[in-house]
PDB file of C-alpha atoms in Angstrom:
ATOM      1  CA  UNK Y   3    -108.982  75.980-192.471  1.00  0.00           C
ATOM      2  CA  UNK Y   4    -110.968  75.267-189.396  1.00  0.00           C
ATOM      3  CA  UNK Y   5    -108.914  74.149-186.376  1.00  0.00           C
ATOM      4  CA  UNK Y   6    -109.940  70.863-184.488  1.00  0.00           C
ATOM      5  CA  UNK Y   7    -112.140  71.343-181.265  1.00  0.00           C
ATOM      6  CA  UNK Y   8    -109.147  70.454-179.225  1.00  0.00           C
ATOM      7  CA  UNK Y   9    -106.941  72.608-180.362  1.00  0.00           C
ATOM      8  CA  UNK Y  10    -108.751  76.204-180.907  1.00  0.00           C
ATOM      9  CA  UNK Y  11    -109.121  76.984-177.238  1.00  0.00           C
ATOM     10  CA  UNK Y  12    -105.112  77.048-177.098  1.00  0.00           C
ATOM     11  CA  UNK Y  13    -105.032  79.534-180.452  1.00  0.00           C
ATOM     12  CA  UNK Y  14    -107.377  81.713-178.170  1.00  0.00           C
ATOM     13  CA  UNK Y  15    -104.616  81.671-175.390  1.00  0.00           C
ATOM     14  CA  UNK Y  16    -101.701  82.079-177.286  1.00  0.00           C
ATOM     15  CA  UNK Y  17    -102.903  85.261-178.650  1.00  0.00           C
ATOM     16  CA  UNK Y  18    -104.030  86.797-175.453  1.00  0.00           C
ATOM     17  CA  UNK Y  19    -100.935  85.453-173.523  1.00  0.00           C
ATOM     18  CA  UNK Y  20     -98.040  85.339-176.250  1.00  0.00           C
ATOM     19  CA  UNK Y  21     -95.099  82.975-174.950  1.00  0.00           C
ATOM     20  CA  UNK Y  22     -91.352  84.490-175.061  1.00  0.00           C
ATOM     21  CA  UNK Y  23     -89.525  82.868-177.537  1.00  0.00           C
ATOM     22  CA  UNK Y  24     -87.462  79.776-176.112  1.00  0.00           C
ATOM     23  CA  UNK Y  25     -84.185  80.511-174.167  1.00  0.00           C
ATOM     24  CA  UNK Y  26     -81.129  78.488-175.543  1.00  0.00           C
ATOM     25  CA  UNK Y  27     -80.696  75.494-174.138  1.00  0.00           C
ATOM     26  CA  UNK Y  28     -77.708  75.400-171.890  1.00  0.00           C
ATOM     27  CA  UNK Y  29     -76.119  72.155-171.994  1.00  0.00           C
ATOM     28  CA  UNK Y  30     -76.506  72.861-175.984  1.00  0.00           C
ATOM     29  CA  UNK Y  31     -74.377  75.723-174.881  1.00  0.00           C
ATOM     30  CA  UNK Y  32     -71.949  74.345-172.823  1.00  0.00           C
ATOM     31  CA  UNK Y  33     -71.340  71.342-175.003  1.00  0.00           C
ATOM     32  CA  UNK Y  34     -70.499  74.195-177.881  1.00  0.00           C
ATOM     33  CA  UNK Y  35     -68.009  75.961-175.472  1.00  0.00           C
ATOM     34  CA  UNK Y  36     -66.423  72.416-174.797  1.00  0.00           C
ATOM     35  CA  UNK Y  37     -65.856  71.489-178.122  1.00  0.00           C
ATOM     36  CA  UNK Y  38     -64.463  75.117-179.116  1.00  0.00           C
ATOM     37  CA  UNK Y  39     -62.183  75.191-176.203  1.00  0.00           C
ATOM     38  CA  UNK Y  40     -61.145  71.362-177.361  1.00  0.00           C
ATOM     39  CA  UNK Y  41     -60.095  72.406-180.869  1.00  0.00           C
ATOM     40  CA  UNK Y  42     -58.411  75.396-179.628  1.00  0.00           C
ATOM     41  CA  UNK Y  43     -56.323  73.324-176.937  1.00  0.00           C
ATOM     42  CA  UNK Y  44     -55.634  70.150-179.848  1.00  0.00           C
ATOM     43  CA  UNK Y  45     -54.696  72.972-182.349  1.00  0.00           C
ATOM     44  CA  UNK Y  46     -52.155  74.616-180.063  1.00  0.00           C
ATOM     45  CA  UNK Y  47     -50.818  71.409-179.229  1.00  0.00           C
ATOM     46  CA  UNK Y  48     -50.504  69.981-182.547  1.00  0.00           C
ATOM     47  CA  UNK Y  49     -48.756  73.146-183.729  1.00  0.00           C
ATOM     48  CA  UNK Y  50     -46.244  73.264-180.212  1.00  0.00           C
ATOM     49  CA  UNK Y  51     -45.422  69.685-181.683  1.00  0.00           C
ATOM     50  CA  UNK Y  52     -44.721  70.626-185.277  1.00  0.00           C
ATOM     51  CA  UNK Y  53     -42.113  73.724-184.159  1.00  0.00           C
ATOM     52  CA  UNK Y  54     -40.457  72.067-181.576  1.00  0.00           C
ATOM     53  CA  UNK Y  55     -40.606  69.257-184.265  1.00  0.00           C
ATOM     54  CA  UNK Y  56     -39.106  71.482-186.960  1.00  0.00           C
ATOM     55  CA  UNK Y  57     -36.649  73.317-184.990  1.00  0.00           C
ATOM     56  CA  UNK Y  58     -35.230  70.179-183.661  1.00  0.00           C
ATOM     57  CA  UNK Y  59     -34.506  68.404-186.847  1.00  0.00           C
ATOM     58  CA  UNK Y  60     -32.965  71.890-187.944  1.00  0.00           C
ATOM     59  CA  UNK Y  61     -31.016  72.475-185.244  1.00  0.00           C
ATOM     60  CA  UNK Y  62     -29.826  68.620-185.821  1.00  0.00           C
ATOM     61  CA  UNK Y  63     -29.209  69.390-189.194  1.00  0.00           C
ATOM     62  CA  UNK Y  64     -26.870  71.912-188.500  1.00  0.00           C
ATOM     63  CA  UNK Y  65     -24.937  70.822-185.656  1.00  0.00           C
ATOM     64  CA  UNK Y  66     -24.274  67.659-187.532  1.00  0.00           C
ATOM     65  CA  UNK Y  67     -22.743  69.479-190.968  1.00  0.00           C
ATOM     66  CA  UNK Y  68     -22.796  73.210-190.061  1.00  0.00           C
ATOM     67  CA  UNK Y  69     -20.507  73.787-193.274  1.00  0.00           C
ATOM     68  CA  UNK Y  70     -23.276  71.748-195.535  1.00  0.00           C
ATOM     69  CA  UNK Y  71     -26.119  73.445-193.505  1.00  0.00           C
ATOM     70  CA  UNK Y  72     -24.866  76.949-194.451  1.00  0.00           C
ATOM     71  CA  UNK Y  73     -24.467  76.427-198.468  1.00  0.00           C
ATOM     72  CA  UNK Y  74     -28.464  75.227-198.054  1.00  0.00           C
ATOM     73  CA  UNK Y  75     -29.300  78.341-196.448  1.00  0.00           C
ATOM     74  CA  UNK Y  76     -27.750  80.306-199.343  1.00  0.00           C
ATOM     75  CA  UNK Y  77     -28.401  79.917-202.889  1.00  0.00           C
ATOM     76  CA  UNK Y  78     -25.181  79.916-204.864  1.00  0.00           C
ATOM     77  CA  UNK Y  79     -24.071  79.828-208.367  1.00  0.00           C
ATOM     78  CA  UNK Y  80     -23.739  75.749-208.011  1.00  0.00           C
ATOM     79  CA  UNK Y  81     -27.195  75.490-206.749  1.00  0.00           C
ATOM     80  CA  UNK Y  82     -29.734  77.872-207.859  1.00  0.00           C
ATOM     81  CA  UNK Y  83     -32.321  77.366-205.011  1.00  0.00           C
ATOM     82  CA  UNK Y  84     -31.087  77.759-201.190  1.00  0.00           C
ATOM     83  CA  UNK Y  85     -31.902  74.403-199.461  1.00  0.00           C
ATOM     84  CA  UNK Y  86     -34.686  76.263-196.796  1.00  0.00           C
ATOM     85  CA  UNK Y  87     -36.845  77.509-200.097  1.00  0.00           C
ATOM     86  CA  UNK Y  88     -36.637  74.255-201.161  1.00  0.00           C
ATOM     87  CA  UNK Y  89     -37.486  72.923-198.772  1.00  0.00           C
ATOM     88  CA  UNK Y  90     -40.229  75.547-197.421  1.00  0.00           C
ATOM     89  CA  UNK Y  91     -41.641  74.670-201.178  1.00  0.00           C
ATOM     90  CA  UNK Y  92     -41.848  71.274-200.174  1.00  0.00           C
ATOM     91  CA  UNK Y  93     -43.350  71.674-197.046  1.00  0.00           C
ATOM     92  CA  UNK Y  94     -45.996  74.024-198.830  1.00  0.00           C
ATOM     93  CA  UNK Y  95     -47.108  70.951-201.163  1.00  0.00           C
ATOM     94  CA  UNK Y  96     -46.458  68.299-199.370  1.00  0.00           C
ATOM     95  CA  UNK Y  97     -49.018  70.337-196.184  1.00  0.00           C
ATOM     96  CA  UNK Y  98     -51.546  71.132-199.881  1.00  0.00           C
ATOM     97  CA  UNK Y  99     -51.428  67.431-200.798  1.00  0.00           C
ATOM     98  CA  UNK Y 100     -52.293  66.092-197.553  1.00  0.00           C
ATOM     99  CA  UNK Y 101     -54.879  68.473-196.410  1.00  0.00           C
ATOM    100  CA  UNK Y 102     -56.511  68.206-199.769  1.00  0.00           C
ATOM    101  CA  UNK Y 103     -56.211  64.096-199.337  1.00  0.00           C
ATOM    102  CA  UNK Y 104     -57.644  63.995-195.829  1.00  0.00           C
ATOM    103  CA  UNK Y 105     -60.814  66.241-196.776  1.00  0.00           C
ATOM    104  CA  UNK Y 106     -61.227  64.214-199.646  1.00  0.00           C
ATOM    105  CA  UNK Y 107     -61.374  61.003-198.073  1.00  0.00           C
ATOM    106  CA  UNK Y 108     -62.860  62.465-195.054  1.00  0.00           C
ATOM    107  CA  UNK Y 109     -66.033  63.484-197.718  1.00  0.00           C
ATOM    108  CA  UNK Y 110     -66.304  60.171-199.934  1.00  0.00           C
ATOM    109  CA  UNK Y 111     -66.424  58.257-196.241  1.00  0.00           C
ATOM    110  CA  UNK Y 112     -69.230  60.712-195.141  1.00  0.00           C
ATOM    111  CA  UNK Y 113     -71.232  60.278-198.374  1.00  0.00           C
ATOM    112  CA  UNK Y 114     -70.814  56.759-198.790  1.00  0.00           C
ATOM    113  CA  UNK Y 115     -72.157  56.077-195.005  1.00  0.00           C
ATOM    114  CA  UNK Y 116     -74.869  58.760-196.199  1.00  0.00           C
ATOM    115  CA  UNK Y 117     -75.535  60.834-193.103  1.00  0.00           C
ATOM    116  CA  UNK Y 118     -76.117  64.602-192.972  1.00  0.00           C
ATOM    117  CA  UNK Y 119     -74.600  65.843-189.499  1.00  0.00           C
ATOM    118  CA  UNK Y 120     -71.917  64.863-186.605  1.00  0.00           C
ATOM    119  CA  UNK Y 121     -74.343  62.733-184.562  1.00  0.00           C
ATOM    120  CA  UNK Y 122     -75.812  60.729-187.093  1.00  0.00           C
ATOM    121  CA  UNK Y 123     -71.600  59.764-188.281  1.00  0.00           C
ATOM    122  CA  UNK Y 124     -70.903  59.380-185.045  1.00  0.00           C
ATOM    123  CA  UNK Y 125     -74.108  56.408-184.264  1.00  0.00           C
ATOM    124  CA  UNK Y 126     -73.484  55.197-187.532  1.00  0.00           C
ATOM    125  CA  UNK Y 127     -69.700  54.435-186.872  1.00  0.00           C
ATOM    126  CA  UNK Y 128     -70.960  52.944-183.374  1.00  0.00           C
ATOM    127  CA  UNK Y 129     -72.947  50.893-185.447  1.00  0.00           C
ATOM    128  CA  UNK Y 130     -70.102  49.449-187.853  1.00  0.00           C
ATOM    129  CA  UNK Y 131     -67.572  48.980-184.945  1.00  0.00           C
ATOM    130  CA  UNK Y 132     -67.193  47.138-182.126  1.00  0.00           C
ATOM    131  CA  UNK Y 133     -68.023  49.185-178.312  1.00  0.00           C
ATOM    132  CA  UNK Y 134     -65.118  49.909-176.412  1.00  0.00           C
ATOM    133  CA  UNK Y 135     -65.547  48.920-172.795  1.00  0.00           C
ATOM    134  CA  UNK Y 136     -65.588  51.745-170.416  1.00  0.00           C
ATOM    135  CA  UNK Y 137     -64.405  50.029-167.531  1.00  0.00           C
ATOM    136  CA  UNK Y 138     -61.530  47.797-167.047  1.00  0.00           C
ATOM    137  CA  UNK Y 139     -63.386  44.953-165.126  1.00  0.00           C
ATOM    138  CA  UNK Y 140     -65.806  45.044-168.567  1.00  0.00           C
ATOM    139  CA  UNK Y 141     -62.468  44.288-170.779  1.00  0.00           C
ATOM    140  CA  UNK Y 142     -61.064  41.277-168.079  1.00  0.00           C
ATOM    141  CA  UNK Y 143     -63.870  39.136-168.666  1.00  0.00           C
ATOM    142  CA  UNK Y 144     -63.552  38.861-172.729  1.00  0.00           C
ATOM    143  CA  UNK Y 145     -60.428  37.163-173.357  1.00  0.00           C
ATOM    144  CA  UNK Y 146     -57.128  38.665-174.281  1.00  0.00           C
ATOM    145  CA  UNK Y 147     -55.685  39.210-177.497  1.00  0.00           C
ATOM    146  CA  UNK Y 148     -53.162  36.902-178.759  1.00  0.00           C
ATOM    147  CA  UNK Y 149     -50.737  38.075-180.501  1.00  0.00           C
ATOM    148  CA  UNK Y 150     -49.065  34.901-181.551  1.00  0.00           C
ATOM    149  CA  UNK Y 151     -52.188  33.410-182.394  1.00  0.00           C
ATOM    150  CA  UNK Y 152     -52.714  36.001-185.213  1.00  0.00           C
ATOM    151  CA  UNK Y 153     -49.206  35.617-186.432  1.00  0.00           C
ATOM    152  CA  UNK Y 154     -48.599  32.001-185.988  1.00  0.00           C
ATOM    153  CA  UNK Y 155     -48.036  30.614-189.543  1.00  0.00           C
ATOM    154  CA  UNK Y 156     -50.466  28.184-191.454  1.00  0.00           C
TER     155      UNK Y 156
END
């Protein structure tokens, strides 16, 4: 296992001199904190919309039939399940279903494109689809879309 010529003067400095071991890099680290602090914000605001959401379809609800809206919140003899379990119940599987339908079509795309990380999905979708101009003077010189072009019948 003799080393090249080149290359055995810089085994001799290494040991003598040994380097510290690489500091992280910190737009690697940066980038990380952006992201985190992104899901974190889109997360909080896609769960602000789904109360508010909620509560205003409830509140709806109730100030459209209170007398209907308070034989769903109890169960009685007539109906066996109160109309919240119900439909907390739904909610649960309807949330399971799509969750569990996102992931899996999230996974068949990313094995069917074949790539192993974030950045090679991300140039391979750049690949398949057309840029989008970052500049509006870019998007002025290709010609609009017409709409009654597309939908003009044959």
């Amino acid at each position: 296992d003799a080393l090249p010529i080149w290359q055995s003067h810089r085994v001799a400095e290494v040991d003598q001199h040994p380097t510290p071991p690489p500091e992280r890099d910190e737009g690697t680290a940066q980038g990380r904190l952006q992201l985190i602090k992104g899901g974190i914000f889109l997360g909080s605001v896609a769960t602000l919309g789904m109360v508010v959401g909620f509560g205003t379809t409830l509140s709806l609800a109730k100030r459209k039939s209170p007398n209907w809206f308070n034989k769903g919140v109890i169960a009685t003899a007539a109906l066996p399940e109160s109309g919240s379990s119900l439909a907390l119940r739904a909610l649960g599987w309807g949330s399971l279903y799509a969750w569990c339908g996102v992931g899996l079509l999230s996974f068949a795309i990313w094995k069917a494109l074949g790539v192993h990380n974030l950045t090679e999905f991300r140039e391979r979708m750049q690949s398949i689809f057309p840029a989008i101009p970052k500049c509006p003077e870019e998007s002025m010189e290709s010609k609009p879309f017409d709409w009654e072009q597309l939908l003009k019948s044959k």
